[in-house]
Short mmCIF file of C-alpha atoms in Angstrom, two decimals:
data_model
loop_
_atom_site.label_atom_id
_atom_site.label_comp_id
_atom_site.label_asym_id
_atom_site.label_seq_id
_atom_site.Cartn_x
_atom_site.Cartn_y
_atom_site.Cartn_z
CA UNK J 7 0.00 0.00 0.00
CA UNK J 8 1.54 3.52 -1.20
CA UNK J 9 1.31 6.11 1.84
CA UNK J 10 0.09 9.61 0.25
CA UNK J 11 0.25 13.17 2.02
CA UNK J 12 -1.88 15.55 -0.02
CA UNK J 13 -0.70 18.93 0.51
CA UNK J 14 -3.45 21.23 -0.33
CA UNK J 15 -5.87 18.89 -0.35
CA UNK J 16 -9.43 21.30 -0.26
CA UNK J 17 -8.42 23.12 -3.40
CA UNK J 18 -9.09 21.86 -7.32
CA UNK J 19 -6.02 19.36 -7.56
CA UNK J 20 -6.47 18.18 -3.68
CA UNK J 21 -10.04 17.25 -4.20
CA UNK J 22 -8.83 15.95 -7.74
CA UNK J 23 -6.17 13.92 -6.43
CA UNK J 24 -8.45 12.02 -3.85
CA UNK J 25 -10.72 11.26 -6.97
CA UNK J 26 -7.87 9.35 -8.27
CA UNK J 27 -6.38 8.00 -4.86
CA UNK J 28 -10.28 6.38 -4.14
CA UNK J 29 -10.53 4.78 -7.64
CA UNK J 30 -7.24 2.52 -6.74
CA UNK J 31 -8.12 1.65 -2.78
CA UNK J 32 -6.13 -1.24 -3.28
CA UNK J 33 -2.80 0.89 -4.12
CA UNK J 34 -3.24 3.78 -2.27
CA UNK J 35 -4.15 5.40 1.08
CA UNK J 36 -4.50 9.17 1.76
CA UNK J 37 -2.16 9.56 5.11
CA UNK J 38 -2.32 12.95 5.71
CA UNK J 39 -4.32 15.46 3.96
CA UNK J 40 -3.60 19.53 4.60
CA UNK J 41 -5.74 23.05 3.94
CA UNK J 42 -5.20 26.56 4.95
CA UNK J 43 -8.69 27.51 6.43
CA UNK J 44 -11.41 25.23 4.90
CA UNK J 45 -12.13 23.11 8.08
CA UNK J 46 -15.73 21.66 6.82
CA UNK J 47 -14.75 20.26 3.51
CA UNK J 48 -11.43 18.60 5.62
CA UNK J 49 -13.77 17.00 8.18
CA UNK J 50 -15.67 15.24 4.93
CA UNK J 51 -12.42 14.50 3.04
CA UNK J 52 -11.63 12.93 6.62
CA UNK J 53 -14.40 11.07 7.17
CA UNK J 54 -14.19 9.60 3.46
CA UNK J 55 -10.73 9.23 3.19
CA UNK J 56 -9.47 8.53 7.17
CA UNK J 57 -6.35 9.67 7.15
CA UNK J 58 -3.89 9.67 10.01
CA UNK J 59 -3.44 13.22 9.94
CA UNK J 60 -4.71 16.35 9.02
CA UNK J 61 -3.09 19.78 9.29
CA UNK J 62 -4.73 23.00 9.04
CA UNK J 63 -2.51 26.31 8.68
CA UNK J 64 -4.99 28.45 10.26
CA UNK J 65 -4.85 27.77 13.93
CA UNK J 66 -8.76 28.80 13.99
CA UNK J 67 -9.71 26.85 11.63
CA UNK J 68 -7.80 23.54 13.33
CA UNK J 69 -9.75 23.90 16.60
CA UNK J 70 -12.58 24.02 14.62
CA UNK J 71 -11.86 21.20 12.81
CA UNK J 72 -10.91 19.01 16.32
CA UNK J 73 -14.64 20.13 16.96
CA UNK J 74 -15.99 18.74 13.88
CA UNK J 75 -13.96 15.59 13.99
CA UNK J 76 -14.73 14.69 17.85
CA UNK J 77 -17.47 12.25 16.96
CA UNK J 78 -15.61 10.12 14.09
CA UNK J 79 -14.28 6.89 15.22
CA UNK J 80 -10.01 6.57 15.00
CA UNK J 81 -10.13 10.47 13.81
CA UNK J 82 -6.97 11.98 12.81
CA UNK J 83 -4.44 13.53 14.44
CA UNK J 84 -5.31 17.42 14.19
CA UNK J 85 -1.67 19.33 13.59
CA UNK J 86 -1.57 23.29 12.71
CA UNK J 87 0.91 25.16 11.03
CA UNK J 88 3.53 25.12 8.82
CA UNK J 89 5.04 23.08 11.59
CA UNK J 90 2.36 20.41 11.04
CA UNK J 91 2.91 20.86 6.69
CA UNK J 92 6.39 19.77 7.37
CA UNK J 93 5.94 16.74 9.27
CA UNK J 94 3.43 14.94 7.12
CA UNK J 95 5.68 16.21 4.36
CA UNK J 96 8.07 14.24 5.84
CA UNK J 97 6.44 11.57 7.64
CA UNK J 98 7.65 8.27 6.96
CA UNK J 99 4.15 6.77 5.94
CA UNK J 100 4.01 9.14 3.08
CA UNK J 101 5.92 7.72 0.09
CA UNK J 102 4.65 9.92 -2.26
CA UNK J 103 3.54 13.65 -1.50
CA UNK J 104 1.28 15.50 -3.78
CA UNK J 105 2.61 19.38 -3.52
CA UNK J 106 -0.65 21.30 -4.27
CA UNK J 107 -0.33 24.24 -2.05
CA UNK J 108 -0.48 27.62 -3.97
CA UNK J 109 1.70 30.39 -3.87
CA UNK J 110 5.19 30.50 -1.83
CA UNK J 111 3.68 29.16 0.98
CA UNK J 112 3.81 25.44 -0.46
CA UNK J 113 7.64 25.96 -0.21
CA UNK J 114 8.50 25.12 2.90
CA UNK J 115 6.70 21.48 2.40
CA UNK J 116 7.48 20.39 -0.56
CA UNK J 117 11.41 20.98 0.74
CA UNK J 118 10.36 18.82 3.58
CA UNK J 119 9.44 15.93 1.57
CA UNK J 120 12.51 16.33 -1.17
CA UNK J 121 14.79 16.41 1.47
CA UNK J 122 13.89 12.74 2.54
CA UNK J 123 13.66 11.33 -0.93
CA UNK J 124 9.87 11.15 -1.34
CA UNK J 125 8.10 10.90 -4.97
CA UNK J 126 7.17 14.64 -5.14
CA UNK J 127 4.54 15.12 -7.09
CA UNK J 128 4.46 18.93 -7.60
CA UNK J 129 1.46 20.81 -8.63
CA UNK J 130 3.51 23.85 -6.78
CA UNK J 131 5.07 25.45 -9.48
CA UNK J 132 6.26 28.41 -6.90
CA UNK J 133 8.66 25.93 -5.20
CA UNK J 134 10.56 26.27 -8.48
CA UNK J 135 9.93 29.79 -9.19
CA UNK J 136 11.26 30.98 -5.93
CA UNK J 137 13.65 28.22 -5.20
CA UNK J 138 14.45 26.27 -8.19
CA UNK J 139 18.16 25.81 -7.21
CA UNK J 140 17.19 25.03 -3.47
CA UNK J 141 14.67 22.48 -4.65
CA UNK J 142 16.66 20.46 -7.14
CA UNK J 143 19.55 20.77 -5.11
CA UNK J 144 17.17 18.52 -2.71
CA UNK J 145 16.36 16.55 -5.29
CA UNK J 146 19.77 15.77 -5.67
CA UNK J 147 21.36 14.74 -2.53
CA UNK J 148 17.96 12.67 -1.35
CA UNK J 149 17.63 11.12 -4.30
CA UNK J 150 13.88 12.11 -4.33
CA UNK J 151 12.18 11.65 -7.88
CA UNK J 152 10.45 14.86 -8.93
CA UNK J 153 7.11 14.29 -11.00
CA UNK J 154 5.08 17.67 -12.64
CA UNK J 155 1.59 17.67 -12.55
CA UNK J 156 0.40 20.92 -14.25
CA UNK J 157 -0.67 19.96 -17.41
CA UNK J 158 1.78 20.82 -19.50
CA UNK J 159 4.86 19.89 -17.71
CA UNK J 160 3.52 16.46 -17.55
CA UNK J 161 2.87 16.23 -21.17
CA UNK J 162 6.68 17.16 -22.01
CA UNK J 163 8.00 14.95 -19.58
CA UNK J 164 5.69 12.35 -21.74
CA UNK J 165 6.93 13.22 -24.75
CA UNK J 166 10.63 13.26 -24.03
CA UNK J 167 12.93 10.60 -23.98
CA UNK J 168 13.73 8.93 -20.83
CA UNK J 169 17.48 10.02 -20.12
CA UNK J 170 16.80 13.87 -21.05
CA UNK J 171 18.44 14.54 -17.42
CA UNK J 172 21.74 13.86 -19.69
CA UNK J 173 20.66 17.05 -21.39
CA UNK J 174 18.04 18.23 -24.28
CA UNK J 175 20.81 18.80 -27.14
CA UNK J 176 22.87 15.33 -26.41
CA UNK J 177 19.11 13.60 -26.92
CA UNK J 178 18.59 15.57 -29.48
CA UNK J 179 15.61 17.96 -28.38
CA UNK J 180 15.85 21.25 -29.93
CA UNK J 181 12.40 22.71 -28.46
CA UNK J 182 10.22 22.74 -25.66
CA UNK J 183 6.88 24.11 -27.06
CA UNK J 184 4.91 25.17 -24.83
CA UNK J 185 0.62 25.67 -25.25
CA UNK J 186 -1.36 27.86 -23.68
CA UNK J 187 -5.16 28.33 -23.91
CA UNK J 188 -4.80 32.50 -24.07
CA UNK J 189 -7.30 32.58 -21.53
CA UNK J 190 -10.41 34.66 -21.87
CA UNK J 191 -9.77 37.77 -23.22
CA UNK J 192 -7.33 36.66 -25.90
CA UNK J 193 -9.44 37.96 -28.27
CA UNK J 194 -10.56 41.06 -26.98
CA UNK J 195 -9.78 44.28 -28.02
CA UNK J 196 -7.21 45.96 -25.96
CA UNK J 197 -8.81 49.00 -24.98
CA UNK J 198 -11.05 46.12 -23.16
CA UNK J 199 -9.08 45.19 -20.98
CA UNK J 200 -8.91 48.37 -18.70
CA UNK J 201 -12.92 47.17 -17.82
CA UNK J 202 -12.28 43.48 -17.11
CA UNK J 203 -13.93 42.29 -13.89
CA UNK J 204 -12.76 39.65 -11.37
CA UNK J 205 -15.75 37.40 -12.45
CA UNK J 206 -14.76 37.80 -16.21
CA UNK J 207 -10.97 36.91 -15.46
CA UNK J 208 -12.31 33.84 -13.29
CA UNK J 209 -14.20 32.04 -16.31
CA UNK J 210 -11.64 30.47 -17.99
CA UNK J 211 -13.04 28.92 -21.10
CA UNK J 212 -11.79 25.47 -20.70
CA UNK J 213 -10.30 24.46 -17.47
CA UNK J 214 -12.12 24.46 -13.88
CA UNK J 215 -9.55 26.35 -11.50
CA UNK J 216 -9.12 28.56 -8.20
CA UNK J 217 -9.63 32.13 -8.21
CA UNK J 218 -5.77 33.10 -8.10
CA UNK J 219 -4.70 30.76 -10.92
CA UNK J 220 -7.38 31.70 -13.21
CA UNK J 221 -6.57 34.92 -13.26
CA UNK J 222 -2.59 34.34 -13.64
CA UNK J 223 -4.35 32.57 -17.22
CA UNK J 224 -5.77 35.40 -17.77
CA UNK J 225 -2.39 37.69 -17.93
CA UNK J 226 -0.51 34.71 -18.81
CA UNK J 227 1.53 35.09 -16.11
CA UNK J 228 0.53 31.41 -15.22
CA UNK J 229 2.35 30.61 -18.37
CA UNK J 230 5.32 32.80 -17.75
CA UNK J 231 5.87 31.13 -14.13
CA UNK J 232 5.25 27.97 -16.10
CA UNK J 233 8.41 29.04 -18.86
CA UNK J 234 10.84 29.29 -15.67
CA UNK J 235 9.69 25.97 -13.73
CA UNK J 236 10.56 24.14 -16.83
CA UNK J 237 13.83 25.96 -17.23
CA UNK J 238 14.75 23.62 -14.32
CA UNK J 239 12.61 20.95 -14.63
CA UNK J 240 14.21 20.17 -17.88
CA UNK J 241 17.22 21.63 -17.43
CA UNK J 242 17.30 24.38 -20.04
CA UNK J 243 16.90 28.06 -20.50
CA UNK J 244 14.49 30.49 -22.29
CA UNK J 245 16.03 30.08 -25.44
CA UNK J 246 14.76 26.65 -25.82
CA UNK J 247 11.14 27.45 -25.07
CA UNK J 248 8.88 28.65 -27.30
CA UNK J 249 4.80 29.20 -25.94
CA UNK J 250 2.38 28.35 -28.48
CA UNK J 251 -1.52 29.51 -27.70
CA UNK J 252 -3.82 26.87 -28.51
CA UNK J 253 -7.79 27.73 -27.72
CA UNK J 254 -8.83 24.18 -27.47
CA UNK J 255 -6.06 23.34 -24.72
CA UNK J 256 -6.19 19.43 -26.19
CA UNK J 257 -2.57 19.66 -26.92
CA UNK J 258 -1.18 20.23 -23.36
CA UNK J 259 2.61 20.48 -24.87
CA UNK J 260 5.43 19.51 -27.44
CA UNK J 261 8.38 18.69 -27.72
CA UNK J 262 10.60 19.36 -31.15
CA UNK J 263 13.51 16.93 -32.30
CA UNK J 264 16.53 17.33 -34.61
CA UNK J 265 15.15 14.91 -36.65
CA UNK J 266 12.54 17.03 -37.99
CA UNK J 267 9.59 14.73 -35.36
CA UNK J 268 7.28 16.67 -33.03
CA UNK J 269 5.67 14.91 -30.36
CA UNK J 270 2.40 15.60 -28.99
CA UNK J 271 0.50 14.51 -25.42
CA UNK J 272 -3.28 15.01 -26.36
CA UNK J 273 -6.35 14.63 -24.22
CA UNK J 274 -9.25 16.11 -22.32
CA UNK J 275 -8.68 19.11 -19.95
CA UNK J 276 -8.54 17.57 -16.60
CA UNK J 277 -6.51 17.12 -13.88
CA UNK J 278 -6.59 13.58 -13.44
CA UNK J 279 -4.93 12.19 -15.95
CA UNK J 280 -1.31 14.42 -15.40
CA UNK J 281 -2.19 13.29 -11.68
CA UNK J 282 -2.66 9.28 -12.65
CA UNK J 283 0.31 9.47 -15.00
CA UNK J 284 2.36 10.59 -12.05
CA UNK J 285 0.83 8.29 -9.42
CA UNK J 286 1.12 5.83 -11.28
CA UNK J 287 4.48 6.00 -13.02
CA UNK J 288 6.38 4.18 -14.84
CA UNK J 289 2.81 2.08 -15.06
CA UNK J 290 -0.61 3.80 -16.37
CA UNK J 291 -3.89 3.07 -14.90
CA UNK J 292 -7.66 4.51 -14.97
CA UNK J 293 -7.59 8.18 -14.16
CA UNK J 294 -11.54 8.21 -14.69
CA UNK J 295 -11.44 10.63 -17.52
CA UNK J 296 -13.21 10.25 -20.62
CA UNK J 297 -11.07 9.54 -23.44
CA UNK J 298 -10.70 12.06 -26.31
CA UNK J 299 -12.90 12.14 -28.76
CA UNK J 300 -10.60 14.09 -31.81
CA UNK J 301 -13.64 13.93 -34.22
CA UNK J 302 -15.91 16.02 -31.88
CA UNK J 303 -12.81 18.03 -31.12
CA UNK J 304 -12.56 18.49 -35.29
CA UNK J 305 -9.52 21.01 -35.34
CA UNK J 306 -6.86 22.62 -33.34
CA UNK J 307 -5.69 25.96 -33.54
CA UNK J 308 -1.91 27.40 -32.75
CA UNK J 309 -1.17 31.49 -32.73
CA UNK J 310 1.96 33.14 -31.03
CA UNK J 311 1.06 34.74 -28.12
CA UNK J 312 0.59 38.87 -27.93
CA UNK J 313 3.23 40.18 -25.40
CA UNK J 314 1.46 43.62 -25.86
CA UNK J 315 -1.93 42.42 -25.06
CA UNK J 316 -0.26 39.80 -22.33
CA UNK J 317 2.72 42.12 -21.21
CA UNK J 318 3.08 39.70 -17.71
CA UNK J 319 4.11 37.10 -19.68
CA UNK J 320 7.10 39.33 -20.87
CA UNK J 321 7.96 39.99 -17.34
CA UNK J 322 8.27 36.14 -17.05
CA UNK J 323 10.41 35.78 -19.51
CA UNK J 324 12.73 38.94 -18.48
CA UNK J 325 12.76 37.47 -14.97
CA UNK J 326 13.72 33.71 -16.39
CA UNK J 327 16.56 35.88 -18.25
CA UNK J 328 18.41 37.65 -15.01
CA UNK J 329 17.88 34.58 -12.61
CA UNK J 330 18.74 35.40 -9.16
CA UNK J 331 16.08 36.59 -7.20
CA UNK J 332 14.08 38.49 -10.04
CA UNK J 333 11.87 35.15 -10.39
CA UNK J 334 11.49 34.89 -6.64
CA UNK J 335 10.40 38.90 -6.63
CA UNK J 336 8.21 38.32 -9.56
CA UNK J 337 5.74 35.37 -8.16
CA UNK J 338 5.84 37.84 -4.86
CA UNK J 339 4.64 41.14 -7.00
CA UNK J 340 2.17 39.14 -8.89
CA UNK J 341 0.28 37.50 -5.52
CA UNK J 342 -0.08 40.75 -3.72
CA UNK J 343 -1.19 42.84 -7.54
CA UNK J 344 -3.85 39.62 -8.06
CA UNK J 345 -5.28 39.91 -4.72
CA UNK J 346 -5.50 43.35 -5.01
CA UNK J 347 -7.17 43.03 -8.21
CA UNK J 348 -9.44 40.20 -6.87
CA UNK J 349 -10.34 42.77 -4.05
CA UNK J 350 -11.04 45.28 -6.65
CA UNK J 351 -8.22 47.65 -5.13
CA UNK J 352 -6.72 47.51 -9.05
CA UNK J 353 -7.64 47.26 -12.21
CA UNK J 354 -6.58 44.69 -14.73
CA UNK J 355 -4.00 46.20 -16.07
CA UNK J 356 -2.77 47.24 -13.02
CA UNK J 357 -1.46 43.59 -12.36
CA UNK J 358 1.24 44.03 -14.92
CA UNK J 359 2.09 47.21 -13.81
CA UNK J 360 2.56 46.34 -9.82
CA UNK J 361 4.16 43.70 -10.78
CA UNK J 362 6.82 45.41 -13.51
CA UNK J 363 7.36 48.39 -10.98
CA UNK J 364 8.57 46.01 -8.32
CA UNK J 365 10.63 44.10 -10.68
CA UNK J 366 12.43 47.33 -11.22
CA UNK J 367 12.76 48.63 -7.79
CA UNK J 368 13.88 45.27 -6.16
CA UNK J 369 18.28 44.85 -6.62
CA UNK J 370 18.36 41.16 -8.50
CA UNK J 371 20.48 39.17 -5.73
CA UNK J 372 22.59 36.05 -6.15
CA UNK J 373 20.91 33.18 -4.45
CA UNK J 374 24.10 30.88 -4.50
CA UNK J 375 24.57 29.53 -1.29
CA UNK J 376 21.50 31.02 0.25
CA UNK J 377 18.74 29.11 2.26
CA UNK J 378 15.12 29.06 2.00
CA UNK J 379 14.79 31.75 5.21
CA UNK J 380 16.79 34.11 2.56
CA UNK J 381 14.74 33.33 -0.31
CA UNK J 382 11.30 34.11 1.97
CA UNK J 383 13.21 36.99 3.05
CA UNK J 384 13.09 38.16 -0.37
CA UNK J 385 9.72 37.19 -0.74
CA UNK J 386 8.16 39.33 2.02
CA UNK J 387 10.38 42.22 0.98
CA UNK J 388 8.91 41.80 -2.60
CA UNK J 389 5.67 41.36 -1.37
CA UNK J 390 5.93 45.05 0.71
CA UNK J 391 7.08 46.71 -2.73
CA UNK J 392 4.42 45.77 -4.34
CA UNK J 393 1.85 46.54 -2.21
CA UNK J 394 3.12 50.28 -1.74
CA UNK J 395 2.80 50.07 -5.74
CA UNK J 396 -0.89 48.74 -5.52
CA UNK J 397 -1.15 51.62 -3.10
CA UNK J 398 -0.02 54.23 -5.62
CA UNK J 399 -2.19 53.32 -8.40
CA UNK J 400 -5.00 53.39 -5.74
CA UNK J 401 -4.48 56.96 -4.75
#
């Protein structure tokens, strides 16, 4: 039986992720499942799935949840923190840990369980983002195997060969393409975009997500952070990856060869099936999504993406070009600008621009030989700029 610690388990890939774990009770067992603040929906995902712990951040929200448990027969364990995070990161029942916290704050976790050699299934693309270095580093010296989940970070690790680690040019990989669905408002016109709402930047036209992520789609920034967690993923730099927008999102990524071959993954836009492939790797098994159906899907479209119209994406890229802290300061600058905008404090286009001022007024610092408590460091300190810039554009 395969121990698994679900790190974020309330949110889209969490609840995702126990759809998968409860179709293969026979392989795997949820150990420890974790949330911020959501202590209802953990007390059903612990009466369903009867784990031996469960960890809420908000110490609030875990004496509520010791309330709501105090009935269930051989309840959980009840830990708080990011304390509690770390040790059923870490726990020895866990063999595999599904990294699904979002933002920075899934950092500290998901460097617990790499730093013990777990199967790290990571859904956290801000773990790379801010400590990309620190993380595979981890990797490294635990010997822990790193799996992506997002969509398309999956589908090139699919498509490429299996001892790319060697390096993309001695296996003969000349691109990483990357898709993206463009998001909403890919086709609007720009003067638009000053008047977008939260609630038009949260329907994304093909995937179910959180708040926070859909509208990082929306900018593109989602992509952007994307472009710099497969710089280490895969081992490569900007130069190698190209994004490609693709409306129908059935193409989650591609991979280009010397030879002149392009390979493809295809398939329907959900979660499970990056989530199964990992789970279940090297193997496959049922992921309980519907298989594609390519004559209903009856074309697919490809356009390069509008840096004008999508001028956060740009700042991705710029950020992925000066390493050092600048990707660390740019995840920071976009969290506070999207929360802001969320809470209607800016406008839409006001994301970019909280998030390009701080870029500029942050010094770009070395991160060779640093720790994680410099790298947060650097995160709060980002996360201050930015909000005296959303403060600006307020006034």
């Amino acid at each position: 039986m395969i121990g698994v610690t679900v790190l974020g388990s309330t949110g889209s890939i969490g609840v995702s992720t126990l759809d998968v774990l409860a179709r293969h009770p026979d392989r795997f067992r949820a150990v420890a499942l974790t949330a911020n603040t959501d202590a209802e929906r953990m007390a059903e995902q612990c009466r369903a799935h009867r784990p031996l712990f469960a960890v809420m951040v908000d110490p609030t929200a875990a004496a509520r949840l010791r309330v709501l448990l105090a009935d269930m027969p051989g309840r959980p364990e009840v830990l708080e923190g990011v304390e509690g995070l770390e040790q059923v990161a870490a726990m020895p029942e866990a063999d595999s840990v599904m990294a699904a916290i979002v933002g920075a704050a899934g950092l500290r976790p998901t460097l617990a369980a790499a730093r013990v050699g777990k199967r790290v299934l990571l859904a956290n693309k801000e773990s790379l983002v801010v400590a990309g270095a620190l993380l595979m580093q981890a990797v490294a010296d635990s010997g822990a195997e790193l799996l992506p989940i997002d969509s398309e970070h999956n589908a090139i690790f699919q498509c490429l060969p299996a001892n790319f680690a060697d390096g993309l040019e001695r296996v003969g990989v000349e691109r990483i393409l990357l898709t993206a669905s463009g998001g909403p408002f890919r086709e609007w016109p720009l003067e638009r975009l000053a008047d977008v709402t939260p609630e038009q930047a949260c329907a994304h036209p093909t995937w179910e997500m959180g708040r926070k992520i859909s509208v990082d789609s929306a900018t593109m920034m989602n992509k952007g952070l994307e472009v710099i967690e497969a710089c280490w993923l895969f081992g490569t730099d900007t130069s190698h990856i190209q994004v490609v927008v693709h409306p129908q999102s059935m193409i989650h990524s591609l991979v280009q060869y010397a030879d002149g071959s392009v390979l493809a993954e295809l398939g329907n836009p959900d979660m499970r099936t990056p989530i199964a492939h990992a789970m279940a790797w090297p193997e496959r098994f049922a992921s309980g999504v519907e298989p594609l159906d390519l004559f209903a899907v009856a074309r697919l479209d490809f356009q390069a993406p509008d840096f004008e119209r999508f001028p956060c994406l740009a700042l991705a890229f710029q950020a992925a070009e000066q390493g050092g802290t600048a990707p660390a300061v740019l995840n920071a600058a976009n969290e506070v600008a999207v929360a802001a905008f969320l809470d209607r404090r800016v406008d839409f286009q006001g994301i970019a621009a909280v998030v390009g001022g701080t870029l500029e007024a942050m010094p770009n610092e070395a991160v060779a030989g640093r720790d994680v408590d410099f790298l947060l460091d650097v995160d709060q300190r980002a996360r201050a700029c930015a909000e005296r810039f959303v403060r600006q554009r307020v006034s």
